[in-house]
Amino acid sequence: MSASFVHLRLHTEYSLVDSVVRVDGLIDAVAAAGMPAIAVTDQDNLFAMVKFYRAALARGVQPIIGVDLHVREATDPQGPSGLTLLCQTSWGIATSPAWSRGPGSRARRRASRSSIGSG
């Protein structure tokens, strides 16, 4: 894998339904491959955020915090759609729907751009 390649959507053990990737093993593999950064986007939660952030910085890897959300329209009979959000700033983390609403319904209602913010 090229050192300039960066995964921007990866689930860890904190996405209980579909991943067994452990944070420490992930960061070891990323550092060994010479990748400059990695994004963790667990499903509907930010539970791995602190462990991931600390481990990445300790190994010289740029952590990118994100989340994969399930969003639904009230009028959509087909159910929720997937939406991947990546935080650009600490403000983006603090206002993330996964962080600010806490555990709850897996499907979030669609929000306007102004309520999500720019971070």
Short mmCIF file of C-alpha atoms in Angstrom, two decimals:
data_model
loop_
_atom_site.label_atom_id
_atom_site.label_comp_id
_atom_site.label_asym_id
_atom_site.label_seq_id
_atom_site.Cartn_x
_atom_site.Cartn_y
_atom_site.Cartn_z
CA MET A 1 0.00 0.00 0.00
CA SER A 2 1.29 3.46 -0.85
CA ALA A 3 2.39 5.68 2.03
CA SER A 4 0.15 8.42 0.62
CA PHE A 5 -2.96 6.21 0.89
CA VAL A 6 -5.33 7.06 3.75
CA HIS A 7 -8.39 5.03 4.74
CA LEU A 8 -11.27 7.45 5.34
CA ARG A 9 -13.90 4.94 6.45
CA LEU A 10 -12.94 2.16 8.82
CA HIS A 11 -14.84 0.44 11.63
CA THR A 12 -13.23 -0.87 14.81
CA GLU A 13 -14.31 -3.28 17.53
CA TYR A 14 -16.66 -0.52 18.73
CA SER A 15 -18.86 -1.13 15.68
CA LEU A 16 -20.19 -4.27 17.30
CA VAL A 17 -22.19 -5.47 14.32
CA ASP A 18 -19.51 -5.63 11.64
CA SER A 19 -15.91 -5.31 12.85
CA VAL A 20 -13.35 -7.01 15.06
CA VAL A 21 -10.50 -4.59 14.28
CA ARG A 22 -8.80 -3.58 17.52
CA VAL A 23 -7.56 0.00 17.79
CA ASP A 24 -4.01 -0.85 18.94
CA GLY A 25 -3.53 -3.44 16.17
CA LEU A 26 -4.92 -1.01 13.61
CA ILE A 27 -2.50 1.74 14.58
CA ASP A 28 0.43 -0.71 14.60
CA ALA A 29 -0.46 -1.82 11.05
CA VAL A 30 -0.94 1.75 9.81
CA ALA A 31 2.40 2.88 11.25
CA ALA A 32 4.19 -0.19 9.85
CA ALA A 33 2.76 0.54 6.39
CA GLY A 34 4.01 4.13 6.60
CA MET A 35 0.54 5.59 6.18
CA PRO A 36 0.39 9.23 7.32
CA ALA A 37 -3.18 9.15 8.67
CA ILE A 38 -6.25 6.98 9.26
CA ALA A 39 -9.94 7.73 9.85
CA VAL A 40 -12.08 5.70 12.23
CA THR A 41 -15.79 5.97 11.45
CA ASP A 42 -17.57 3.54 13.75
CA GLN A 43 -21.29 3.01 13.35
CA ASP A 44 -23.42 5.54 15.19
CA ASN A 45 -20.88 6.11 17.96
CA LEU A 46 -17.60 7.73 18.95
CA PHE A 47 -16.69 5.21 21.66
CA ALA A 48 -13.21 4.53 20.21
CA MET A 49 -12.33 8.20 19.86
CA VAL A 50 -10.06 8.73 22.89
CA LYS A 51 -8.25 5.39 22.60
CA PHE A 52 -7.79 5.86 18.84
CA TYR A 53 -6.61 9.47 19.14
CA ARG A 54 -4.03 8.72 21.83
CA ALA A 55 -2.70 5.57 20.11
CA ALA A 56 -2.39 7.31 16.74
CA LEU A 57 -0.52 10.32 18.12
CA ALA A 58 1.82 8.06 20.11
CA ARG A 59 2.79 6.25 16.87
CA GLY A 60 3.10 9.40 14.73
CA VAL A 61 -0.11 8.78 12.77
CA GLN A 62 -2.60 11.62 12.15
CA PRO A 63 -5.97 10.52 13.60
CA ILE A 64 -9.11 11.51 11.70
CA ILE A 65 -12.26 11.29 13.81
CA GLY A 66 -15.50 10.34 12.08
CA VAL A 67 -18.74 8.47 12.37
CA ASP A 68 -21.02 6.46 10.07
CA LEU A 69 -24.59 7.52 10.81
CA HIS A 70 -27.88 6.07 9.69
CA VAL A 71 -30.16 8.94 8.70
CA ARG A 72 -33.80 8.65 7.77
CA GLU A 73 -36.36 10.88 6.14
CA ALA A 74 -39.73 10.78 7.88
CA THR A 75 -41.40 10.24 4.50
CA ASP A 76 -38.97 7.63 3.12
CA PRO A 77 -40.51 4.13 3.20
CA GLN A 78 -37.18 2.46 2.34
CA GLY A 79 -35.60 3.20 5.71
CA PRO A 80 -32.38 4.92 6.74
CA SER A 81 -29.49 5.85 4.47
CA GLY A 82 -25.82 5.86 5.42
CA LEU A 83 -23.93 9.11 5.97
CA THR A 84 -20.22 9.32 6.81
CA LEU A 85 -19.13 12.44 8.71
CA LEU A 86 -15.46 13.38 9.21
CA CYS A 87 -14.54 16.06 11.75
CA GLN A 88 -12.22 18.86 10.65
CA THR A 89 -11.99 20.57 14.05
CA SER A 90 -12.64 19.87 17.72
CA TRP A 91 -15.84 21.88 17.29
CA GLY A 92 -16.92 19.30 14.70
CA ILE A 93 -16.51 16.54 17.28
CA ALA A 94 -18.40 18.41 19.99
CA THR A 95 -21.36 19.04 17.70
CA SER A 96 -21.43 15.62 16.05
CA PRO A 97 -24.88 14.00 16.21
CA ALA A 98 -23.25 10.82 17.55
CA TRP A 99 -21.56 12.73 20.38
CA SER A 100 -24.22 15.28 21.31
CA ARG A 101 -27.21 12.95 21.29
CA GLY A 102 -25.52 9.97 22.92
CA PRO A 103 -26.78 6.42 22.55
CA GLY A 104 -30.27 5.99 21.25
CA SER A 105 -32.01 5.33 18.02
CA ARG A 106 -29.67 4.06 15.31
CA ALA A 107 -31.48 6.12 12.70
CA ARG A 108 -31.20 9.88 13.08
CA ARG A 109 -33.66 12.26 11.49
CA ARG A 110 -32.26 14.32 8.65
CA ALA A 111 -31.12 17.72 9.90
CA SER A 112 -30.54 20.94 8.08
CA ARG A 113 -26.96 21.89 7.23
CA SER A 114 -27.11 24.77 9.73
CA SER A 115 -27.90 22.43 12.62
CA ILE A 116 -24.96 20.10 11.80
CA GLY A 117 -22.38 22.87 11.47
CA SER A 118 -19.17 23.18 9.54
CA GLY A 119 -16.61 21.38 11.72
#
